[in-house]
Coordinates of C-alpha atoms in Angstrom, one line a residue:
X1 CA 5.1 196.3 169.3
X2 CA 8.1 196.9 171.6
X3 CA 11.3 196.0 169.7
X4 CA 12.9 199.3 168.5
X5 CA 14.2 197.8 165.2
X6 CA 10.7 196.4 164.4
X7 CA 9.1 199.8 165.1
X8 CA 11.6 201.6 162.9
X9 CA 11.1 199.1 160.0
X10 CA 7.3 199.3 160.4
X11 CA 7.1 203.1 160.2
X12 CA 5.3 203.7 156.9
X13 CA 4.0 206.7 155.0
X14 CA 0.4 205.5 155.2
X15 CA -2.2 206.3 152.6
X16 CA -4.9 203.6 153.5
X17 CA -6.7 203.9 156.9
X18 CA -9.6 202.1 158.6
X19 CA -12.6 204.1 159.8
X20 CA -11.5 203.6 163.5
X21 CA -11.2 206.9 165.3
X22 CA -7.9 207.9 167.0
X23 CA -8.3 207.8 170.8
X24 CA -7.2 211.0 172.6
X25 CA -4.7 209.1 174.7
X26 CA -3.0 207.8 171.5
X27 CA -2.5 211.2 170.0
X28 CA -1.5 212.8 173.3
X29 CA 1.2 210.2 173.8
X30 CA 2.4 210.7 170.3
X31 CA 2.5 214.5 170.6
X32 CA 4.4 214.1 173.9
X33 CA 7.0 212.0 172.0
X34 CA 7.2 214.8 169.5
X35 CA 7.8 217.3 172.3
X36 CA 10.7 215.1 173.6
X37 CA 12.4 215.3 170.2
X38 CA 15.8 217.1 169.8
X39 CA 15.3 220.9 169.6
X40 CA 18.2 223.1 168.7
X41 CA 19.0 225.3 171.7
X42 CA 15.8 224.2 173.4
X43 CA 14.0 226.8 171.2
X44 CA 10.7 225.0 171.7
X45 CA 9.6 226.3 168.3
X46 CA 7.5 223.3 167.2
X47 CA 3.7 223.6 167.3
X48 CA 0.9 221.2 166.5
X49 CA -2.6 221.8 165.1
X50 CA -5.3 219.0 165.0
X51 CA -7.8 218.9 162.1
X52 CA -11.1 217.1 162.6
X53 CA -13.4 219.3 160.6
X54 CA -14.8 217.7 157.4
X55 CA -15.1 221.2 155.8
X56 CA -11.4 222.0 156.4
X57 CA -10.3 218.5 155.2
X58 CA -12.2 219.0 152.0
X59 CA -10.6 222.4 151.3
X60 CA -7.1 220.9 151.9
X61 CA -8.0 218.1 149.6
X62 CA -9.0 220.5 146.8
X63 CA -5.7 222.3 147.4
X64 CA -3.8 219.0 147.0
X65 CA -5.7 218.1 143.8
X66 CA -4.9 221.5 142.2
X67 CA -1.2 221.0 142.9
X68 CA -1.2 217.3 142.0
X69 CA -2.6 218.2 138.6
X70 CA 0.3 220.5 138.0
X71 CA 2.7 217.8 139.1
X72 CA 1.2 215.3 136.7
X73 CA 1.5 217.8 133.9
X74 CA 5.2 218.3 134.5
X75 CA 6.2 215.3 132.3
X76 CA 5.6 214.6 128.7
X77 CA 6.0 210.9 129.2
X78 CA 2.5 209.6 129.0
X79 CA 3.3 206.2 130.6
X80 CA 4.9 207.9 133.6
X81 CA 2.0 210.4 133.8
X82 CA -0.5 207.6 133.9
X83 CA 1.4 205.7 136.4
X84 CA 1.7 208.8 138.6
X85 CA -2.0 209.5 138.4
X86 CA -2.8 206.0 139.5
X87 CA -0.8 206.4 142.7
X88 CA -2.7 207.1 146.0
X89 CA -0.7 210.0 147.4
X90 CA -2.9 211.1 150.3
X91 CA -5.8 210.2 152.6
X92 CA -6.8 213.6 153.6
X93 CA -10.6 213.0 153.8
X94 CA -10.4 209.3 154.6
X95 CA -8.1 209.6 157.7
X96 CA -10.0 210.2 160.9
X97 CA -7.5 212.9 162.1
X98 CA -5.4 215.5 160.4
X99 CA -2.3 216.9 162.0
X100 CA -0.3 220.0 161.0
X101 CA 3.2 220.1 162.3
X102 CA 4.7 223.6 162.3
X103 CA 7.7 225.6 163.5
X104 CA 7.5 229.1 164.9
X105 CA 9.9 231.3 162.9
X106 CA 9.5 234.3 165.3
X107 CA 11.9 232.6 167.8
X108 CA 14.6 233.9 165.4
X109 CA 13.8 237.4 166.5
X110 CA 14.8 236.6 170.1
X111 CA 18.5 236.0 169.7
X112 CA 20.2 234.0 172.4
X113 CA 23.9 233.2 171.9
X114 CA 24.5 229.5 171.3
X115 CA 20.9 228.7 170.4
X116 CA 19.3 229.7 167.1
X117 CA 21.7 229.8 164.2
X118 CA 19.3 229.8 161.3
X119 CA 15.8 229.1 160.2
X120 CA 17.1 225.6 159.0
X121 CA 17.8 224.6 162.6
X122 CA 14.3 225.1 163.9
X123 CA 12.8 223.5 160.8
X124 CA 15.0 220.4 161.3
X125 CA 13.9 220.3 165.0
X126 CA 10.3 220.1 163.8
X127 CA 11.2 217.3 161.4
X128 CA 12.7 215.4 164.4
X129 CA 9.4 215.9 166.2
X130 CA 7.5 214.5 163.2
X131 CA 9.6 211.4 163.3
X132 CA 9.1 210.8 167.0
X133 CA 5.3 211.2 166.5
X134 CA 5.5 208.7 163.7
X135 CA 7.4 206.1 165.8
X136 CA 5.1 206.6 168.8
X137 CA 2.0 206.1 166.6
X138 CA 3.5 203.0 165.1
X139 CA 4.3 201.5 168.5
X140 CA 0.7 202.1 169.5
X141 CA -0.7 200.4 166.3
X142 CA -1.5 203.6 164.4
X143 CA 0.3 205.6 161.7
X144 CA 0.7 208.8 159.6
X145 CA 0.9 209.9 156.0
X146 CA 2.8 213.0 155.0
X147 CA 1.1 215.2 152.4
X148 CA 3.5 217.8 151.0
X149 CA 2.1 218.4 147.6
X150 CA 0.5 221.7 148.5
X151 CA 0.7 225.4 147.8
X152 CA 2.0 226.5 151.2
X153 CA 0.8 230.1 151.0
X154 CA -2.8 229.0 150.3
X155 CA -2.4 226.2 152.9
X156 CA -1.6 228.7 155.6
X157 CA -4.5 230.9 154.5
X158 CA -7.0 228.0 154.7
X159 CA -5.9 227.2 158.2
X160 CA -5.6 230.8 159.3
X161 CA -2.1 230.3 160.6
X162 CA -0.2 233.3 161.8
X163 CA 2.4 234.7 159.3
X164 CA 5.3 233.5 161.4
X165 CA 4.1 229.9 161.7
X166 CA 5.5 227.6 158.9
X167 CA 4.0 224.2 158.3
X168 CA 6.0 221.1 157.4
X169 CA 2.9 219.8 155.7
X170 CA -0.4 218.0 156.4
X171 CA -0.2 214.6 158.2
X172 CA -3.1 212.1 157.9
X173 CA -3.4 210.1 161.2
X174 CA -5.3 206.9 161.8
X175 CA -5.1 203.1 162.1
X176 CA -3.5 201.6 159.0
X177 CA -5.6 199.4 156.8
X178 CA -2.7 197.5 155.3
X179 CA 1.0 196.8 156.1
X180 CA 1.9 197.2 152.4
X181 CA 3.7 193.8 152.4
X182 CA 6.1 195.3 154.9
X183 CA 7.6 197.7 152.4
X184 CA 7.1 201.4 151.4
X185 CA 3.9 201.7 149.3
X186 CA 5.7 203.4 146.4
X187 CA 8.1 200.5 146.3
X188 CA 5.2 198.0 146.5
X189 CA 3.7 199.6 143.5
X190 CA 7.1 199.6 141.7
X191 CA 7.2 203.4 141.4
X192 CA 10.6 203.6 143.0
X193 CA 12.9 201.1 144.8
X194 CA 14.4 202.0 148.1
X195 CA 18.0 200.8 148.6
X196 CA 18.6 198.0 151.1
X197 CA 21.4 199.8 152.9
X198 CA 22.2 203.5 153.5
X199 CA 24.8 205.4 151.6
X200 CA 27.9 205.8 153.8
X201 CA 31.3 207.2 152.7
X202 CA 34.2 208.5 154.7
X203 CA 35.7 211.9 153.7
X204 CA 39.4 211.8 154.1
X205 CA 40.6 214.7 152.0
X206 CA 40.2 218.4 152.9
X207 CA 38.9 220.4 150.0
X208 CA 39.6 224.2 150.0
X209 CA 37.4 225.9 147.5
X210 CA 38.5 229.0 145.7
X211 CA 36.1 231.5 144.3
X212 CA 36.4 232.7 140.8
X213 CA 37.7 236.3 140.7
X214 CA 35.7 238.8 138.8
X215 CA 37.8 240.0 135.8
X216 CA 37.0 243.6 135.0
X217 CA 38.2 244.6 131.5
X218 CA 38.8 248.2 130.8
X219 CA 36.4 249.6 128.3
X220 CA 37.3 253.0 126.8
X221 CA 34.3 255.1 126.1
X222 CA 34.3 256.9 122.8
X223 CA 35.4 260.3 124.0
X224 CA 37.1 261.8 120.9
X225 CA 36.9 265.5 120.4
X226 CA 34.9 264.9 117.2
X227 CA 32.3 262.8 118.9
X228 CA 31.9 265.1 121.9
X229 CA 31.7 268.2 119.7
X230 CA 29.1 266.5 117.4
X231 CA 27.0 265.4 120.5
X232 CA 27.2 268.9 122.1
X233 CA 26.3 270.5 118.7
X234 CA 23.3 268.2 118.3
X235 CA 22.0 269.2 121.8
X236 CA 22.7 272.9 121.3
X237 CA 20.8 272.9 118.0
X238 CA 17.6 271.7 119.6
X239 CA 14.8 274.3 119.7
X240 CA 15.6 275.6 123.1
X241 CA 18.0 278.1 124.7
X242 CA 21.5 276.5 125.2
X243 CA 21.7 274.6 128.5
X244 CA 18.0 275.1 129.3
X245 CA 17.3 271.4 129.9
X246 CA 19.8 271.4 132.7
X247 CA 20.4 267.9 134.1
X248 CA 18.6 266.3 131.2
X249 CA 21.4 267.5 128.9
X250 CA 24.1 266.1 131.2
X251 CA 22.3 262.7 131.3
X252 CA 21.8 262.7 127.5
X253 CA 25.6 263.3 127.1
X254 CA 26.5 260.6 129.5
X255 CA 24.2 257.9 128.0
X256 CA 25.2 258.8 124.4
X257 CA 28.9 258.6 125.4
X258 CA 28.5 255.3 127.1
X259 CA 26.6 253.8 124.2
X260 CA 29.0 255.5 121.7
X261 CA 26.1 256.8 119.5
X262 CA 24.4 260.1 118.8
X263 CA 21.0 258.2 118.8
X264 CA 21.1 256.1 122.0
X265 CA 18.2 253.9 123.0
X266 CA 17.3 252.3 126.4
X267 CA 16.6 248.6 125.9
X268 CA 14.7 246.3 128.4
X269 CA 15.4 248.3 131.6
X270 CA 15.8 246.1 134.6
X271 CA 16.0 246.6 138.4
X272 CA 17.6 244.0 140.6
X273 CA 16.9 243.9 144.4
X274 CA 19.5 242.1 146.4
X275 CA 18.5 240.9 149.9
X276 CA 20.4 239.5 152.9
X277 CA 20.5 239.4 156.6
X278 CA 23.1 240.9 158.9
X279 CA 24.5 239.5 162.1
X280 CA 24.9 243.0 163.5
X281 CA 21.1 243.3 163.7
X282 CA 21.3 241.0 166.7
X283 CA 22.5 244.0 168.7
X284 CA 19.4 246.2 168.4
X285 CA 20.6 248.5 165.6
X286 CA 17.3 248.4 163.7
X287 CA 13.7 249.3 164.5
X288 CA 12.5 246.0 163.0
X289 CA 13.2 242.3 163.7
X290 CA 15.4 240.4 161.4
X291 CA 12.6 238.3 160.0
X292 CA 11.2 241.4 158.2
X293 CA 13.9 240.7 155.5
X294 CA 12.2 237.4 154.7
X295 CA 8.7 238.9 155.0
X296 CA 9.6 241.7 152.5
X297 CA 11.1 239.3 150.0
X298 CA 7.8 237.4 150.1
X299 CA 6.0 240.8 149.5
X300 CA 8.3 241.5 146.5
X301 CA 7.5 238.1 145.1
X302 CA 3.7 238.7 145.5
X303 CA 3.9 242.1 143.9
X304 CA 2.9 244.1 146.9
X305 CA 6.0 246.4 147.6
X306 CA 6.6 249.9 146.5
X307 CA 9.3 248.7 144.0
X308 CA 6.7 246.4 142.4
X309 CA 4.3 249.3 141.9
X310 CA 6.9 251.7 140.5
X311 CA 8.4 249.0 138.2
X312 CA 5.0 248.1 136.9
X313 CA 4.1 251.8 136.4
X314 CA 7.3 252.5 134.4
X315 CA 7.5 249.1 132.5
X316 CA 10.7 248.0 134.2
X317 CA 11.6 244.3 134.6
X318 CA 12.2 243.4 138.3
X319 CA 14.3 240.6 139.7
X320 CA 14.7 239.7 143.4
X321 CA 17.9 238.0 144.6
X322 CA 18.4 236.0 147.8
X323 CA 22.0 236.9 148.5
X324 CA 21.9 235.6 152.1
X325 CA 18.5 235.7 153.8
X326 CA 18.1 233.6 157.0
X327 CA 15.3 231.5 155.4
X328 CA 14.8 228.7 152.9
X329 CA 12.5 229.9 150.2
X330 CA 10.4 227.4 148.2
X331 CA 12.1 226.4 145.0
X332 CA 9.0 227.2 142.9
X333 CA 9.3 231.0 143.4
X334 CA 10.8 233.4 140.9
X335 CA 13.5 234.3 143.3
X336 CA 17.1 234.3 142.0
X337 CA 19.1 232.2 144.5
X338 CA 22.6 233.5 145.1
X339 CA 22.7 232.7 148.8
X340 CA 26.2 232.8 150.3
X341 CA 25.1 231.9 153.8
X342 CA 22.1 232.4 156.2
X343 CA 23.1 236.0 156.9
X344 CA 26.5 237.4 157.9
X345 CA 28.1 236.9 161.4
X346 CA 28.0 239.9 163.7
X347 CA 31.1 242.0 163.1
X348 CA 31.0 243.4 166.6
X349 CA 33.7 241.0 167.8
X350 CA 34.6 239.1 164.7
X351 CA 34.5 238.9 160.9
X352 CA 31.2 239.1 159.1
X353 CA 32.3 236.6 156.4
X354 CA 35.3 234.7 155.2
X355 CA 37.5 235.9 152.4
X356 CA 36.2 233.1 150.2
X357 CA 32.6 234.3 150.8
X358 CA 33.6 237.9 150.0
X359 CA 35.1 236.8 146.7
X360 CA 32.0 234.7 146.0
X361 CA 29.8 237.7 146.5
X362 CA 31.5 239.6 143.6
X363 CA 31.3 236.5 141.4
X364 CA 27.5 236.0 142.1
X365 CA 26.7 239.7 141.5
X366 CA 28.7 239.6 138.3
X367 CA 26.9 236.4 137.0
X368 CA 23.4 237.9 137.7
X369 CA 24.1 241.1 135.7
X370 CA 25.8 239.1 132.9
X371 CA 22.6 237.1 132.5
X372 CA 20.4 240.2 132.4
X373 CA 22.8 241.8 129.8
X374 CA 22.6 238.7 127.6
X375 CA 18.8 239.1 127.6
X376 CA 19.2 242.5 125.8
X377 CA 19.1 245.0 128.7
X378 CA 21.5 248.0 128.5
X379 CA 20.1 249.8 131.6
X380 CA 20.0 248.3 135.1
X381 CA 19.1 249.7 138.5
X382 CA 20.3 248.3 141.8
X383 CA 18.2 248.0 145.0
X384 CA 18.6 246.2 148.3
X385 CA 16.7 244.8 151.3
X386 CA 18.1 243.7 154.6
X387 CA 17.4 244.5 158.2
X388 CA 20.6 245.9 159.7
X389 CA 22.2 246.9 156.3
X390 CA 22.3 250.6 157.1
X391 CA 24.5 249.7 160.0
X392 CA 26.8 247.7 157.8
X393 CA 26.9 250.4 155.1
X394 CA 27.7 253.0 157.8
X395 CA 30.7 251.1 159.0
X396 CA 31.9 250.5 155.5
X397 CA 31.6 254.2 154.6
X398 CA 33.5 255.1 157.8
X399 CA 36.5 252.8 157.3
X400 CA 36.7 253.3 153.5
X401 CA 36.4 257.1 153.5
X402 CA 38.1 257.6 156.9
X403 CA 35.1 259.4 158.3
X404 CA 34.1 259.4 162.0
X405 CA 31.3 256.8 162.5
X406 CA 29.0 259.5 163.9
X407 CA 29.0 261.2 160.4
X408 CA 28.0 257.9 158.7
X409 CA 25.1 256.7 160.9
X410 CA 21.5 257.5 160.2
X411 CA 18.1 256.4 161.4
X412 CA 17.8 253.6 158.9
X413 CA 14.4 252.0 159.3
X414 CA 13.4 254.9 161.6
X415 CA 15.0 254.3 165.0
X416 CA 14.4 256.5 168.0
X417 CA 17.0 258.9 169.4
X418 CA 17.9 256.4 172.1
X419 CA 18.3 253.6 169.6
X420 CA 20.3 255.8 167.3
X421 CA 22.8 256.4 170.0
X422 CA 22.9 252.7 170.7
X423 CA 23.6 252.1 167.0
X424 CA 26.4 254.6 167.0
X425 CA 27.9 253.1 170.2
X426 CA 27.7 249.5 168.8
X427 CA 29.3 250.5 165.5
X428 CA 32.0 252.6 167.1
X429 CA 32.9 249.6 169.3
X430 CA 33.0 247.3 166.3
X431 CA 35.5 249.6 164.5
X432 CA 37.6 249.9 167.7
X433 CA 37.7 246.1 168.0
X434 CA 39.0 245.6 164.4
X435 CA 42.6 244.4 164.4
X436 CA 42.9 243.4 160.7
X437 CA 44.8 245.0 157.8
X438 CA 43.7 248.4 156.7
X439 CA 43.0 247.5 153.0
X440 CA 39.9 247.2 150.9
X441 CA 39.6 243.4 150.9
X442 CA 40.2 243.0 154.6
X443 CA 37.6 245.7 155.4
X444 CA 35.0 244.1 153.1
X445 CA 35.4 240.6 154.5
X446 CA 35.2 241.9 158.1
X447 CA 32.4 244.5 157.9
X448 CA 30.6 243.6 154.6
X449 CA 27.1 242.4 153.8
X450 CA 26.3 239.8 151.2
X451 CA 23.9 241.9 149.3
X452 CA 26.1 245.0 149.4
X453 CA 29.1 243.2 147.9
X454 CA 26.9 241.4 145.3
X455 CA 25.7 244.8 144.2
X456 CA 29.3 246.0 143.9
X457 CA 30.1 243.0 141.8
X458 CA 27.0 243.6 139.7
X459 CA 28.0 247.3 139.1
X460 CA 31.5 246.3 138.0
X461 CA 29.9 243.8 135.6
X462 CA 27.4 246.5 134.3
X463 CA 30.4 248.6 133.5
X464 CA 32.1 245.7 131.8
X465 CA 28.9 245.1 129.7
X466 CA 28.8 248.8 128.8
X467 CA 25.5 249.3 130.5
X468 CA 24.1 252.4 132.1
X469 CA 23.4 251.6 135.8
X470 CA 21.3 253.4 138.3
X471 CA 22.3 253.7 141.9
X472 CA 19.6 253.9 144.5
X473 CA 20.1 255.4 148.0
X474 CA 22.6 255.3 150.8
X475 CA 23.3 251.6 150.9
X476 CA 23.6 251.2 147.1
X477 CA 25.9 254.2 147.1
X478 CA 28.2 252.4 149.5
X479 CA 28.1 249.4 147.2
X480 CA 29.1 251.8 144.4
X481 CA 31.9 253.2 146.7
X482 CA 33.3 249.7 146.9
X483 CA 33.1 249.2 143.1
X484 CA 34.6 252.6 142.6
X485 CA 37.6 251.8 144.8
X486 CA 38.2 248.8 142.6
X487 CA 37.6 250.5 139.3
X488 CA 37.3 254.3 139.3
X489 CA 36.3 254.5 135.6
X490 CA 32.9 252.9 136.5
X491 CA 31.8 256.5 137.3
X492 CA 31.3 257.0 133.6
X493 CA 28.3 254.6 133.6
X494 CA 26.6 255.5 136.9
X495 CA 23.6 257.7 137.4
X496 CA 22.8 258.5 141.0
X497 CA 19.0 258.4 141.2
X498 CA 18.3 260.3 144.4
X499 CA 19.8 261.8 147.6
X500 CA 18.1 260.0 150.4
X501 CA 17.0 261.2 153.8
X502 CA 19.9 259.4 155.4
X503 CA 22.2 262.2 156.5
X504 CA 25.3 260.3 155.5
X505 CA 24.2 260.0 151.9
X506 CA 25.0 263.6 151.0
X507 CA 28.4 263.3 152.6
X508 CA 29.1 260.2 150.6
X509 CA 27.9 261.8 147.3
X510 CA 30.1 264.8 148.0
X511 CA 33.1 262.5 148.7
X512 CA 32.4 260.8 145.3
X513 CA 32.0 264.3 143.7
X514 CA 28.6 263.5 142.2
X515 CA 25.1 264.9 142.4
X516 CA 21.8 262.9 142.6
X517 CA 19.0 263.6 140.1
X518 CA 16.2 263.6 142.6
X519 CA 15.8 264.7 146.2
X520 CA 12.5 263.3 147.6
X521 CA 13.5 262.5 151.2
X522 CA 13.3 258.8 150.4
X523 CA 14.8 256.2 152.8
X524 CA 13.0 253.1 151.7
X525 CA 15.6 251.3 149.6
X526 CA 14.4 248.5 147.4
X527 CA 15.6 250.3 144.3
X528 CA 12.7 252.7 144.5
X529 CA 14.8 255.7 143.6
X530 CA 16.0 254.0 140.4
X531 CA 12.4 253.3 139.3
X532 CA 11.3 256.9 140.1
X533 CA 14.2 258.4 138.2
X534 CA 13.7 256.2 135.1
X535 CA 11.1 258.5 133.4
X536 CA 13.7 261.3 133.6
X537 CA 16.3 259.0 132.0
X538 CA 13.8 258.2 129.2
X539 CA 13.1 262.0 128.8
X540 CA 16.8 262.7 128.3
X541 CA 17.0 260.1 125.6
X542 CA 13.7 261.2 124.0
X543 CA 14.7 264.9 123.7
X544 CA 18.1 263.9 122.2
X545 CA 16.5 261.6 119.6
X546 CA 13.1 263.3 118.8
X547 CA 13.2 267.0 119.6
X548 CA 13.4 269.2 116.5
X549 CA 16.4 271.3 115.7
X550 CA 16.3 275.0 114.7
X551 CA 17.1 274.0 111.1
X552 CA 14.5 271.2 110.8
X553 CA 11.7 273.3 112.4
X554 CA 12.4 276.6 110.8
X555 CA 12.7 278.3 114.2
X556 CA 15.1 281.2 114.3
X557 CA 18.2 280.9 116.5
X558 CA 19.4 283.5 118.9

């Protein structure tokens, strides 16, 4: 076959193969065609793995059948289910050769200007390679079938693929046993009809989207003299010396005041971890490569991180949000998708985000907390994950508090002395390069991070919903600083869980005029401080509601 149009029309997703083996020369020529495919920035990230082992094919087939069974069960339409189950969707064991086409995500850690923009780019390059292979095989009288109905985590485990290698799927390769009447097989079986011509439409009008602004209504806590006197009297009448429960008494007063009751209860506590990537990480300000953000989110989803352990221990619901990670997560995960973009731009020489994106962050953060509040939660903790976000938080603290950048920079993920100085120098230069207006919104758009601004929006909404909210470490405190600048009265609802090992955190807490409950030298993030302080929050509520008074117990007062 030599005519290009004929080759393109004859390319089929093949599921029926003869027993003929695939000559080495055929597959070598096809893989070379894949290598010639377009590759963004010549990243050379596409990799190929050949499968001939009967044992491996059998294991992949079992994986397919497990997922296929779930797919069939996703409809209550018995006719559709029967029709689906009669389809032949793969030829994993029948095809003489298996091919796994992958892309190497680790190239994202080697930033070169003008090449890799996002994980999407290297994925699409691998898809281009798959199409070239398909066309080459068709021209040689062979074909492929794409199997994508798989659990990709298990698929990678079966093949022993490195963590940074992502498969597009499993491809069955061989000589086709039929031409399917020169039409796609699913069309031949009347499962679905492919349109005769492509959809084409010219866009002639420019659409400028506007983000919904977060409306923050003022809620006046019940702070009448009568209520406060009654609350203080209830605490002082407990069987203890006055003031002897220290910080617990302050927490009890705060929670009772926010909830406007002398018998407050914590309902359905929840911690939300917001995650995003940061363009400033390209300049070596972190001890870890950017892809660790994506890796840690996978760890959260699999229940293996510290925050998972502490939430499970203290019976706290945990949600994880993709605010702007440079990766496309599978749609079948429990992740909350609030992605603004594939990470911010570097603010060293330009704005991290647009004003529209900045406003959208507040909207998204607000919507997430609104949903949690509607589920019955009145106590929420905020956590974060994002390589480079201590750098972003440091700059925001510096410009919003008018502190020297040196006072706002810490070791973050644990950088060396040399890297710490580099971090300070990079961030100082970024601030010096800033030529914008010196107001809150301009600073946030230029220096902000998607997860930090979404947390700020979430805190404003938690205040609006009359929730108690727990602030984690340094980065979350910077998010609180932003929310506080917008609405100072949110201080009434905030509990600062711990003072972290980041040296700037104490300076920021002092600036806000607050004290943290715990001091454990934490610098992990993830909302771990919120989870650890929660038993103390529960103890404050418990003593207020359950501890005996001098009168009820018959104990003599002083």
